[in-house]
Coordinates of C-alpha atoms in Angstrom, one line a residue:
Chain A
X1 CA 17.4 140.3 63.1
X2 CA 19.9 141.9 65.4
X3 CA 20.3 140.1 68.7
X4 CA 21.7 143.1 70.7
X5 CA 24.3 141.0 72.5
X6 CA 26.9 143.1 74.2
X7 CA 26.9 142.4 77.9
X8 CA 30.2 140.9 79.0
X9 CA 28.8 138.7 81.6
X10 CA 26.4 137.0 79.3
X11 CA 28.7 136.8 76.3
X12 CA 28.9 133.1 76.2
X13 CA 25.1 132.7 76.7
X14 CA 24.5 135.2 73.9
X15 CA 26.8 133.3 71.6
X16 CA 24.9 130.1 72.3
X17 CA 21.7 131.9 71.5
X18 CA 23.3 132.9 68.2
X19 CA 24.4 129.4 67.4
X20 CA 21.0 127.9 68.4
X21 CA 19.2 130.5 66.2
X22 CA 21.3 130.3 63.1
X23 CA 23.2 127.1 63.3
X24 CA 20.7 125.2 61.1
X25 CA 20.8 128.0 58.5
X26 CA 24.6 127.9 58.3
X27 CA 24.7 124.1 58.2
X28 CA 22.0 123.9 55.5
X29 CA 23.8 126.4 53.2
X30 CA 27.0 124.4 53.6
X31 CA 25.3 121.1 53.0
X32 CA 23.7 122.4 49.8
X33 CA 27.0 123.8 48.5
X34 CA 29.3 121.0 49.5
X35 CA 27.0 118.0 49.5
X36 CA 29.0 116.5 52.3
X37 CA 28.0 116.3 55.9
X38 CA 31.4 116.3 57.5
X39 CA 32.7 119.2 55.3
X40 CA 29.5 121.1 56.0
X41 CA 30.1 120.7 59.8
X42 CA 33.7 121.9 59.3
X43 CA 32.3 125.0 57.6
X44 CA 29.8 125.4 60.4
X45 CA 32.6 125.2 63.0
X46 CA 34.8 127.6 61.1
X47 CA 32.0 130.2 60.7
X48 CA 31.0 130.3 64.4
X49 CA 34.5 130.0 65.9
X50 CA 35.6 132.9 63.8
X51 CA 32.6 134.9 65.2
X52 CA 33.4 133.8 68.7
X53 CA 37.0 134.9 68.4
X54 CA 35.8 138.4 67.6
X55 CA 32.6 138.4 69.7
X56 CA 33.5 141.7 71.4
X57 CA 33.5 143.4 68.1
X58 CA 29.9 142.7 67.2
X59 CA 27.1 145.0 68.3
X60 CA 23.4 145.3 68.1
X61 CA 23.5 146.5 64.6
X62 CA 24.9 143.3 63.1
X63 CA 22.4 141.8 60.6
X64 CA 23.3 138.1 61.5
X65 CA 21.0 136.7 58.9
X66 CA 22.7 138.5 56.0
X67 CA 26.2 138.2 57.5
X68 CA 25.9 134.4 58.1
X69 CA 24.6 133.8 54.5
X70 CA 27.6 135.7 53.0
X71 CA 30.3 134.3 55.3
X72 CA 29.0 130.6 55.0
X73 CA 28.9 130.8 51.2
X74 CA 32.4 132.3 51.2
X75 CA 33.8 129.8 53.5
X76 CA 32.2 126.8 51.8
X77 CA 33.5 127.9 48.4
X78 CA 36.9 128.6 49.8
X79 CA 36.9 125.0 51.1
X80 CA 36.0 123.8 47.6
X81 CA 38.9 125.7 46.2
X82 CA 41.2 124.3 48.8
X83 CA 40.0 120.8 48.1
X84 CA 40.1 121.3 44.4
X85 CA 43.7 122.5 44.7
X86 CA 44.6 119.4 46.6
X87 CA 42.9 117.5 43.8
X88 CA 40.8 115.4 46.2
X89 CA 37.5 116.5 44.9
X90 CA 38.6 116.4 41.2
X91 CA 39.7 112.8 41.6
X92 CA 36.4 112.0 43.3
X93 CA 34.4 113.7 40.6
X94 CA 36.4 112.1 37.8
X95 CA 35.4 108.8 39.4
X96 CA 31.8 109.8 39.9
X97 CA 31.3 110.8 36.3
X98 CA 33.1 107.8 34.8
X99 CA 29.9 105.8 34.4
X100 CA 29.0 102.8 32.3
X101 CA 25.7 104.2 31.2
X102 CA 26.0 107.9 30.2
X103 CA 22.3 108.2 29.8
X104 CA 21.7 107.4 33.5
X105 CA 20.6 110.6 35.2
X106 CA 23.2 112.1 37.5
X107 CA 22.5 111.8 41.2
X108 CA 22.1 115.1 43.1
X109 CA 25.2 114.5 45.1
X110 CA 27.3 114.1 41.9
X111 CA 25.8 117.1 40.2
X112 CA 26.2 119.0 43.5
X113 CA 30.0 118.4 43.6
X114 CA 30.4 119.4 40.0
X115 CA 28.4 122.5 40.5
X116 CA 30.4 123.4 43.6
X117 CA 33.6 123.1 41.7
X118 CA 32.2 125.4 38.9
X119 CA 30.9 127.8 41.6
X120 CA 34.4 128.1 42.9
X121 CA 35.6 129.3 39.5
X122 CA 33.0 132.1 39.3
X123 CA 33.7 135.6 40.4
X124 CA 32.8 135.9 44.1
X125 CA 29.8 138.2 43.5
X126 CA 28.4 136.0 40.8
X127 CA 28.8 132.9 43.0
X128 CA 27.2 134.6 46.0
X129 CA 24.2 135.7 44.0
X130 CA 23.8 132.4 42.3
X131 CA 23.8 130.5 45.6
X132 CA 21.5 133.0 47.3
X133 CA 19.0 133.0 44.4
X134 CA 19.0 129.5 43.0
X135 CA 20.1 127.3 45.9
X136 CA 18.7 129.3 48.8
X137 CA 15.7 130.5 46.8
X138 CA 15.9 134.2 48.0
X139 CA 14.2 136.9 46.0
X140 CA 16.3 139.5 44.2
X141 CA 15.1 142.3 46.4
X142 CA 16.4 140.5 49.6
X143 CA 19.7 139.6 47.9
X144 CA 20.2 143.2 46.9
X145 CA 19.6 144.4 50.4
X146 CA 21.9 141.7 51.8
X147 CA 24.7 142.5 49.4
X148 CA 24.2 146.3 49.3
X149 CA 23.6 146.5 45.6
X150 CA 20.6 147.1 43.3
X151 CA 18.1 144.5 42.2
X152 CA 19.3 145.0 38.6
X153 CA 22.9 144.3 39.7
X154 CA 21.6 141.1 41.2
X155 CA 19.8 140.1 38.0
X156 CA 22.9 140.9 35.8
X157 CA 25.2 138.8 38.0
X158 CA 22.6 136.0 38.2
X159 CA 22.3 136.0 34.4
X160 CA 26.0 135.8 33.9
X161 CA 26.4 133.1 36.6
X162 CA 23.6 130.9 35.0
X163 CA 25.2 131.2 31.6
X164 CA 28.7 130.4 32.7
X165 CA 27.6 127.4 34.9
X166 CA 25.5 126.0 32.1
X167 CA 28.5 126.2 29.7
X168 CA 30.9 124.7 32.3
X169 CA 28.5 121.9 33.1
X170 CA 27.2 121.3 29.6
X171 CA 28.8 117.8 29.4
X172 CA 26.7 116.7 32.3
X173 CA 23.4 118.4 31.4
X174 CA 20.8 116.4 29.5
X175 CA 21.1 117.8 25.9
X176 CA 24.8 117.0 25.6
X177 CA 24.5 113.6 27.2
X178 CA 22.1 112.2 24.7
Chain B
X1 CA 20.7 141.9 15.4
X2 CA 18.9 139.0 13.9
X3 CA 16.1 137.2 15.7
X4 CA 18.2 134.1 16.6
X5 CA 20.9 136.2 18.3
X6 CA 18.3 138.3 20.1
X7 CA 16.4 135.3 21.4
X8 CA 19.6 133.5 22.4
X9 CA 20.5 136.4 24.7
X10 CA 17.0 136.2 26.3
X11 CA 17.2 132.4 27.0
X12 CA 18.5 132.7 30.5
X13 CA 15.9 135.2 31.5
X14 CA 13.2 132.9 29.8
X15 CA 14.5 130.0 31.9
X16 CA 14.4 132.0 35.0
X17 CA 10.8 133.2 34.2
X18 CA 11.8 136.8 34.2
X19 CA 10.6 137.9 30.8
X20 CA 7.4 140.0 30.2
X21 CA 4.6 137.9 28.6
X22 CA 5.0 139.5 25.2
X23 CA 8.7 138.8 25.0
X24 CA 8.1 135.3 26.4
X25 CA 5.7 134.5 23.5
X26 CA 8.3 135.8 21.0
X27 CA 10.9 133.4 22.6
X28 CA 8.5 130.5 22.5
X29 CA 7.7 131.1 18.8
X30 CA 11.4 131.1 18.0
X31 CA 12.1 127.9 20.1
X32 CA 9.5 126.0 18.1
X33 CA 11.6 126.6 15.0
X34 CA 15.3 126.7 16.4
X35 CA 16.9 123.4 17.5
X36 CA 20.0 125.2 18.8
X37 CA 18.1 127.5 21.1
X38 CA 15.8 124.6 22.2
X39 CA 18.9 122.6 23.0
X40 CA 20.4 125.4 25.0
X41 CA 17.2 126.0 26.9
X42 CA 17.0 122.4 27.9
X43 CA 20.5 122.7 29.5
X44 CA 19.6 125.9 31.3
X45 CA 16.4 124.3 32.6
X46 CA 18.4 121.2 33.7
X47 CA 20.8 123.3 35.6
X48 CA 18.0 125.2 37.3
X49 CA 16.1 122.0 38.1
X50 CA 19.3 120.6 39.6
X51 CA 19.6 123.6 41.9
X52 CA 15.9 123.2 42.9
X53 CA 16.7 119.7 44.0
X54 CA 19.8 120.8 45.9
X55 CA 17.5 123.5 47.7
X56 CA 15.5 120.7 49.2
X57 CA 18.5 119.3 51.0
X58 CA 19.0 120.1 54.6
X59 CA 20.9 118.9 57.7
X60 CA 19.0 116.5 59.8
X61 CA 18.3 117.2 63.5
X62 CA 21.1 114.9 64.6
X63 CA 23.7 116.5 62.4
X64 CA 22.5 120.0 63.6
X65 CA 22.8 118.9 67.3
X66 CA 26.3 117.4 66.7
X67 CA 27.5 120.5 65.0
X68 CA 26.3 122.7 67.9
X69 CA 27.8 120.5 70.5
X70 CA 31.1 120.6 68.7
X71 CA 31.1 124.4 68.8
X72 CA 30.1 124.7 72.5
X73 CA 32.6 122.0 73.4
X74 CA 35.3 124.0 71.6
X75 CA 34.5 127.3 73.3
X76 CA 34.3 125.6 76.6
X77 CA 37.7 123.9 76.3
X78 CA 39.7 126.9 75.0
X79 CA 41.9 126.7 78.1
X80 CA 42.7 123.0 77.9
X81 CA 46.1 122.0 76.9
X82 CA 46.6 118.7 75.3
X83 CA 49.9 116.9 75.6
X84 CA 52.0 116.5 72.5
X85 CA 53.9 113.3 71.8
X86 CA 57.3 114.4 70.7
X87 CA 59.9 112.7 68.6
X88 CA 63.3 114.3 68.4
X89 CA 64.9 114.6 65.1
X90 CA 68.5 115.4 65.3
X91 CA 69.8 118.3 63.2
X92 CA 73.4 119.1 62.8
X93 CA 74.2 122.8 63.2
X94 CA 77.4 124.6 63.7
X95 CA 77.3 127.1 66.5
X96 CA 79.5 129.9 65.2
X97 CA 80.9 132.5 67.4
X98 CA 80.4 135.6 65.3
X99 CA 78.9 138.4 67.2
X100 CA 79.7 142.0 66.8
X101 CA 77.7 145.1 66.1
X102 CA 78.3 145.1 62.4
X103 CA 76.7 141.7 62.0
X104 CA 73.7 142.7 63.9
X105 CA 73.4 145.9 61.8
X106 CA 73.6 143.8 58.6
X107 CA 71.1 141.3 60.0
X108 CA 68.7 144.0 61.0
X109 CA 69.0 145.5 57.6
X110 CA 67.9 142.4 55.8
X111 CA 65.2 141.9 58.4
X112 CA 63.9 145.3 57.1
X113 CA 63.6 143.8 53.6
X114 CA 61.4 141.0 55.0
X115 CA 59.5 143.6 57.0
X116 CA 58.4 145.1 53.8
X117 CA 57.0 141.9 52.6
X118 CA 55.2 141.4 55.9
X119 CA 53.8 144.9 55.9
X120 CA 52.4 144.4 52.5
X121 CA 51.0 141.1 53.6
X122 CA 49.2 142.8 56.4
X123 CA 48.1 145.6 54.2
X124 CA 47.0 143.4 51.4
X125 CA 44.8 141.3 53.6
X126 CA 43.9 144.2 56.0
X127 CA 42.1 146.2 53.4
X128 CA 40.7 143.5 51.2
X129 CA 37.0 144.4 51.6
X130 CA 36.8 148.1 52.1
X131 CA 33.5 149.5 51.3
X132 CA 32.6 150.9 47.9
X133 CA 33.5 154.5 48.2
X134 CA 36.9 153.7 49.6
X135 CA 37.5 151.1 47.0
X136 CA 36.9 153.7 44.3
X137 CA 39.3 156.1 46.2
X138 CA 41.9 153.4 46.1
X139 CA 41.2 152.6 42.5
X140 CA 42.2 156.1 41.5
X141 CA 45.3 156.2 43.7
X142 CA 48.6 156.9 42.0
X143 CA 50.4 157.5 45.2
X144 CA 49.6 156.6 48.8
X145 CA 51.0 157.4 52.2
X146 CA 50.0 156.3 55.7
X147 CA 51.4 155.4 59.1
X148 CA 51.5 152.0 60.8
X149 CA 51.5 151.6 64.5
X150 CA 52.2 148.1 65.9
X151 CA 51.3 147.4 69.5
X152 CA 51.6 144.2 71.5
X153 CA 50.5 143.4 75.1
X154 CA 54.1 142.6 75.9
X155 CA 55.7 145.2 78.1
X156 CA 59.2 144.7 76.8
X157 CA 58.0 145.5 73.3
X158 CA 57.4 149.1 72.8
X159 CA 55.0 150.4 70.3
X160 CA 56.5 150.8 66.9
X161 CA 55.5 153.4 64.3
X162 CA 56.6 153.6 60.7
X163 CA 55.6 155.9 57.8
X164 CA 54.9 154.3 54.5
X165 CA 54.8 155.9 51.0
X166 CA 54.0 154.2 47.7
X167 CA 54.3 155.5 44.2
X168 CA 53.5 153.9 40.9
X169 CA 54.8 151.8 39.3
X170 CA 56.3 150.1 42.3
X171 CA 58.2 152.3 44.6
X172 CA 58.0 152.0 48.4
X173 CA 59.6 154.1 51.2
X174 CA 59.5 153.2 54.8
X175 CA 60.6 155.6 57.5
X176 CA 60.9 154.7 61.2
X177 CA 60.6 157.3 63.9
X178 CA 64.3 156.9 64.5
X179 CA 65.1 158.1 61.0
X180 CA 66.0 154.8 59.4
X181 CA 64.8 154.8 55.8
X182 CA 64.3 151.9 53.4
X183 CA 63.5 152.4 49.8
X184 CA 62.5 149.6 47.4
X185 CA 62.2 149.8 43.7
X186 CA 60.0 146.9 43.0
X187 CA 60.4 147.0 39.3
X188 CA 64.1 146.4 39.6
X189 CA 63.9 144.2 42.8
X190 CA 66.4 146.5 44.4
X191 CA 66.4 148.6 47.5
X192 CA 68.5 150.6 49.9
X193 CA 68.5 151.0 53.7
X194 CA 70.0 154.1 55.1
X195 CA 71.2 154.3 58.7
X196 CA 71.9 157.9 59.5
X197 CA 73.3 157.4 63.0
X198 CA 76.2 155.3 61.6
X199 CA 76.2 156.9 58.1
X200 CA 75.9 153.5 56.6
X201 CA 73.8 152.2 53.9
X202 CA 73.0 148.7 52.5
X203 CA 72.2 148.0 48.9
X204 CA 70.2 144.9 48.4
X205 CA 68.9 143.0 45.5
X206 CA 66.5 140.1 45.6
X207 CA 67.6 138.0 42.7
X208 CA 65.5 135.1 41.3
X209 CA 62.4 136.3 42.9
X210 CA 59.5 134.6 41.2
X211 CA 56.9 137.3 40.2
X212 CA 53.4 136.3 40.9
X213 CA 50.9 139.1 40.6
X214 CA 48.8 137.6 43.3
X215 CA 51.7 137.3 45.7
X216 CA 54.0 140.2 44.8
X217 CA 54.7 141.7 48.2
X218 CA 55.2 145.3 47.1
X219 CA 52.4 146.0 44.6
X220 CA 50.2 147.4 47.3
X221 CA 48.2 149.8 45.3
X222 CA 47.4 147.2 42.6
X223 CA 46.2 144.8 45.4
X224 CA 44.0 147.5 46.9
X225 CA 42.5 148.2 43.6
X226 CA 41.2 144.7 43.3
X227 CA 39.2 144.9 46.5
X228 CA 35.6 143.9 46.5
X229 CA 33.2 146.5 47.7
X230 CA 31.4 144.6 50.3
X231 CA 32.4 144.4 54.0
X232 CA 31.3 141.5 56.2
X233 CA 29.6 143.5 58.9
X234 CA 28.6 147.1 59.3
X235 CA 29.7 148.1 62.8
X236 CA 28.0 151.4 63.1
X237 CA 29.5 154.7 64.0
X238 CA 32.2 155.5 66.6
X239 CA 34.1 158.6 67.6
X240 CA 37.8 158.1 67.1
X241 CA 40.4 160.8 67.6
X242 CA 37.6 163.4 67.5
X243 CA 36.1 162.1 64.2
X244 CA 32.9 160.3 63.9
X245 CA 33.7 157.2 61.7
X246 CA 31.7 154.4 60.3
X247 CA 33.2 150.9 60.9
X248 CA 33.2 147.8 58.7
X249 CA 34.5 144.4 59.8
X250 CA 36.2 142.1 57.5
X251 CA 37.7 138.8 58.3
X252 CA 40.4 137.6 55.9
X253 CA 42.2 134.4 56.7
X254 CA 43.6 134.7 60.2
X255 CA 43.4 138.5 60.3
X256 CA 40.4 140.4 61.5
X257 CA 40.2 143.9 60.1
X258 CA 38.1 146.8 61.2
X259 CA 38.0 149.5 58.6
X260 CA 36.9 153.0 59.6
X261 CA 35.6 155.4 57.0
X262 CA 34.7 159.1 57.3
X263 CA 31.0 159.0 56.3
X264 CA 31.1 162.6 55.3
X265 CA 34.1 162.7 53.1
X266 CA 33.9 159.0 52.3
X267 CA 37.6 158.7 52.9
X268 CA 39.5 155.8 54.5
X269 CA 40.5 157.0 57.9
X270 CA 41.8 154.0 59.8
X271 CA 42.4 150.3 59.5
X272 CA 42.8 148.2 62.6
X273 CA 44.0 144.7 62.4
X274 CA 43.9 142.0 65.0
X275 CA 45.3 138.5 64.9
X276 CA 43.5 135.7 66.7
X277 CA 46.8 133.8 66.8
X278 CA 48.5 136.6 68.6
X279 CA 46.1 137.9 71.2
X280 CA 46.8 141.5 72.2
X281 CA 48.7 142.4 69.1
X282 CA 47.3 144.9 66.8
X283 CA 48.3 146.9 63.8
X284 CA 46.7 150.3 63.2
X285 CA 47.0 152.2 59.9
X286 CA 46.1 155.9 59.9
X287 CA 46.8 159.2 58.2
X288 CA 45.9 157.9 54.7
X289 CA 46.6 160.2 51.9
X290 CA 46.1 159.5 48.3
X291 CA 47.5 161.1 45.2
X292 CA 49.8 163.5 47.0
X293 CA 52.8 164.7 45.1
X294 CA 55.8 162.5 46.0
X295 CA 59.0 163.6 44.5
X296 CA 61.1 160.9 42.7
X297 CA 64.0 161.7 44.9
X298 CA 62.2 160.2 47.9
X299 CA 62.5 156.9 46.2
X300 CA 66.1 157.3 45.0
X301 CA 68.4 154.3 45.4
X302 CA 71.5 156.5 45.5
X303 CA 73.0 156.7 49.0
X304 CA 73.8 160.1 50.6
X305 CA 77.4 161.2 50.1
X306 CA 79.9 160.2 52.8
X307 CA 77.9 157.0 53.7
X308 CA 79.7 153.7 53.7
X309 CA 78.3 150.6 52.1
X310 CA 77.3 147.1 53.3
X311 CA 76.2 145.0 50.5
X312 CA 73.7 142.2 50.8
X313 CA 72.5 140.0 48.0
X314 CA 69.7 137.7 48.6
X315 CA 68.6 134.7 46.7
X316 CA 64.9 134.0 47.6
X317 CA 64.3 131.5 44.8
X318 CA 63.5 128.5 47.0
X319 CA 63.1 129.3 50.6
X320 CA 62.3 126.3 52.7
X321 CA 61.5 125.3 56.2
X322 CA 65.2 124.5 56.6
X323 CA 66.0 128.2 56.0
X324 CA 63.7 129.1 58.9
X325 CA 65.3 126.5 61.1
X326 CA 68.8 127.8 60.4
X327 CA 67.7 131.4 61.0
X328 CA 66.2 130.4 64.4
X329 CA 69.5 128.7 65.2
X330 CA 71.5 131.7 64.0
X331 CA 69.5 134.1 66.2
X332 CA 70.1 131.9 69.2
X333 CA 73.8 132.1 68.7
X334 CA 73.6 135.9 68.7
X335 CA 72.0 136.2 72.1
X336 CA 74.0 135.7 75.3
X337 CA 71.5 133.3 76.8
X338 CA 70.9 131.3 73.5
X339 CA 67.2 132.4 73.4
X340 CA 65.2 132.5 70.1
X341 CA 63.8 135.8 68.8
X342 CA 61.2 137.3 71.1
X343 CA 58.7 137.8 68.3
X344 CA 58.0 136.9 64.7
X345 CA 55.9 140.0 64.2
X346 CA 58.1 141.1 61.2
X347 CA 56.9 144.6 61.6
X348 CA 58.5 145.1 65.0
X349 CA 61.3 142.7 64.7
X350 CA 63.9 145.3 63.7
X351 CA 62.9 147.5 66.6
X352 CA 63.0 144.6 69.0
X353 CA 66.5 143.7 67.7
X354 CA 67.7 147.3 68.4
X355 CA 66.2 147.3 71.8
X356 CA 67.9 144.0 72.7
X357 CA 71.2 145.4 71.5
X358 CA 70.7 148.5 73.8
X359 CA 70.0 146.1 76.7
X360 CA 73.1 144.2 76.1
X361 CA 71.4 140.9 75.2
X362 CA 73.5 140.2 72.3
X363 CA 77.0 138.7 72.7
X364 CA 80.2 140.2 71.4
X365 CA 82.7 138.7 69.0
X366 CA 84.4 138.9 65.6
X367 CA 83.7 137.3 62.2
X368 CA 84.7 137.6 58.7
X369 CA 83.0 139.7 56.1
X370 CA 82.1 136.6 54.1
X371 CA 80.4 135.0 57.2
X372 CA 78.6 138.2 57.9
X373 CA 77.2 138.1 54.3
X374 CA 76.2 134.5 54.6
X375 CA 74.4 135.1 57.9
X376 CA 72.6 138.1 56.6
X377 CA 71.4 136.1 53.6
X378 CA 70.3 133.2 55.9
X379 CA 68.4 135.6 58.0
X380 CA 66.6 137.0 55.0
X381 CA 65.8 133.6 53.7
X382 CA 64.5 132.3 57.0
X383 CA 62.2 135.3 57.4
X384 CA 61.0 135.2 53.9
X385 CA 60.0 131.6 54.4
X386 CA 57.5 132.8 57.0
X387 CA 56.5 135.9 55.0
X388 CA 55.6 133.8 52.1
X389 CA 53.4 131.3 54.0
X390 CA 49.8 131.8 53.1
X391 CA 47.2 132.7 55.8
X392 CA 45.8 129.2 55.4
X393 CA 49.0 127.8 56.8
X394 CA 47.9 129.1 60.3
X395 CA 51.5 129.6 61.2
X396 CA 52.3 130.6 64.7
X397 CA 55.5 131.6 66.5
X398 CA 55.9 130.8 70.3
X399 CA 59.7 131.0 70.8
X400 CA 59.8 134.0 73.1
X401 CA 61.9 133.1 76.2
X402 CA 62.7 129.7 74.8
X403 CA 66.3 128.7 74.6
X404 CA 68.0 126.7 72.0
X405 CA 68.1 123.0 73.0
X406 CA 64.6 123.0 74.8
X407 CA 63.3 119.8 73.1
X408 CA 60.0 120.0 75.0
X409 CA 58.8 123.3 73.8
X410 CA 57.3 123.9 70.4
X411 CA 58.4 127.3 69.0
X412 CA 56.9 127.4 65.5
X413 CA 54.2 125.6 63.6
X414 CA 52.5 125.8 60.3
X415 CA 50.4 123.7 58.0
X416 CA 52.1 123.0 54.6
X417 CA 49.9 123.4 51.6
X418 CA 47.8 120.3 51.0
X419 CA 48.8 118.8 54.3
X420 CA 46.4 117.5 56.9
X421 CA 48.9 117.8 59.6
X422 CA 51.1 120.6 61.0
X423 CA 54.9 120.8 61.0
X424 CA 56.0 121.7 64.5
X425 CA 59.5 123.0 65.3
X426 CA 60.7 122.5 68.8
X427 CA 63.3 124.4 70.9
X428 CA 66.0 121.9 69.9
X429 CA 65.0 122.6 66.3
X430 CA 63.7 119.1 65.8
X431 CA 60.6 118.9 63.6
X432 CA 57.5 116.7 64.0
X433 CA 54.3 116.1 62.1
X434 CA 51.4 116.9 64.5
X435 CA 47.6 116.6 63.9
X436 CA 45.6 119.9 64.2
X437 CA 43.9 118.6 67.3
X438 CA 47.2 118.1 69.1
X439 CA 48.6 121.5 68.4
X440 CA 49.8 123.6 71.3
X441 CA 47.0 126.0 72.5

């Protein structure tokens, strides 16, 4: 996946190629985690501007695919934490979940926000693996390569993440809401 | 373990479809009989179903295009400078004539205290994703020594080198090439700075410091031990100082770290830090040694015989923006031309202060011991305000060559926690709320 972009003269053009090639991937990850177009664009902007500022440091060995997955997940979750600290999202979620009919299924966007908040509480490795596996649909083998760990480590972290998230979200999942 | 407990453990893997057929049948059989496990499984499946739905979401073409355009527009307009609407807020300050060498010595000494916090801040963030073997090395460290070299692209600011030593449970020793030594006992919140050329020392004590394990500035080894094992980017190999090293890039907040590890010995060899907010400035850490024998006497708070004392007591319980403003004003009264500090790089500030003194840039004058203590305290508090700002505040100092009273020039800005806007301090020390888009470039 390496682009091999080091020529000084074509730096800007190379960077544009990178954005064109991976921009959608970064945006989609952010949309899926955050469930908010504007915030996803903020993360997209943050990810690529951080790369641009250090463009001279990257070389042909950079695995952009893996790097952008990791960085985007991290920045999106960091944004959730920041928003949560500012209580914006919590208030929004409180409102979202105060519904007249508790049997009405939650909309994706509502569940997404709650899920994001819970993801931000997970240990980083667990959150990364959960997003890569369940939200991005990547196989354990690829996640293991991406994170530099074994497949069994991926499975252990995924197992723990699923368990914790189910516990944290239990009030909003079907069985408890009946 | 009874069947129920055994099956309960397997439920996640069952929901994920990762059990072998035989075990899966066993789980199904139990589920038909156990309401509790069935209920738990339904929740697991609901969570997984939810994530499948989320996976189907994607940004539409218009959103993708808009995001790209925003990026390209930003990189194309890096050089543009947007005007800032300014509103002067008058602040009352006394301009005290109180300049002599002793004051500057005291001030420089308390700066050293803050330097330690800054160094730690740099170290803490700079090594926060070293790769696995190095993390293990750090994990087992009981003592650690290394050197820090700070460089800027500013000709008047020479390269600064300091040697650092840490020892559990919380001792730190900083030695400059000029022979100045500062020792901190973090457990007691006490320290000493020793100034051999003048045979003087300063005891200092930071009272009321709020201990926060995540923020404690001196517990470097503990911070390093908490590092994750994954770097952002593998940079490949490079020969540095005759050694072939493997590089890892880690971006943390507003600091970009390149961590170089010897692939043969798997030892941490070098950490380079760059600051996008301060182009040209870099901090390089080298000569790492772990678990070397460090005698307790190196961390003694007892001054050498025949040295005279200057005491400083600092209260850092509630440092505020106002402390920073007063510090900036104070510094401008020390300089002959009323200029603000040339840098807020806390690692090099003491050195810069010494250089300025050599060049005769500070004025002369007399002041009382009480005033000197108050000024030293204020200096400390002002610097601590900056040292305690989180990376997310995006603080930046631009007061070099700006003189007190210049109402048109922003000299410092930062984003307070939870704020959408930035606080910008101008050369007349007025403060204004400014939107991120209108910040100085």
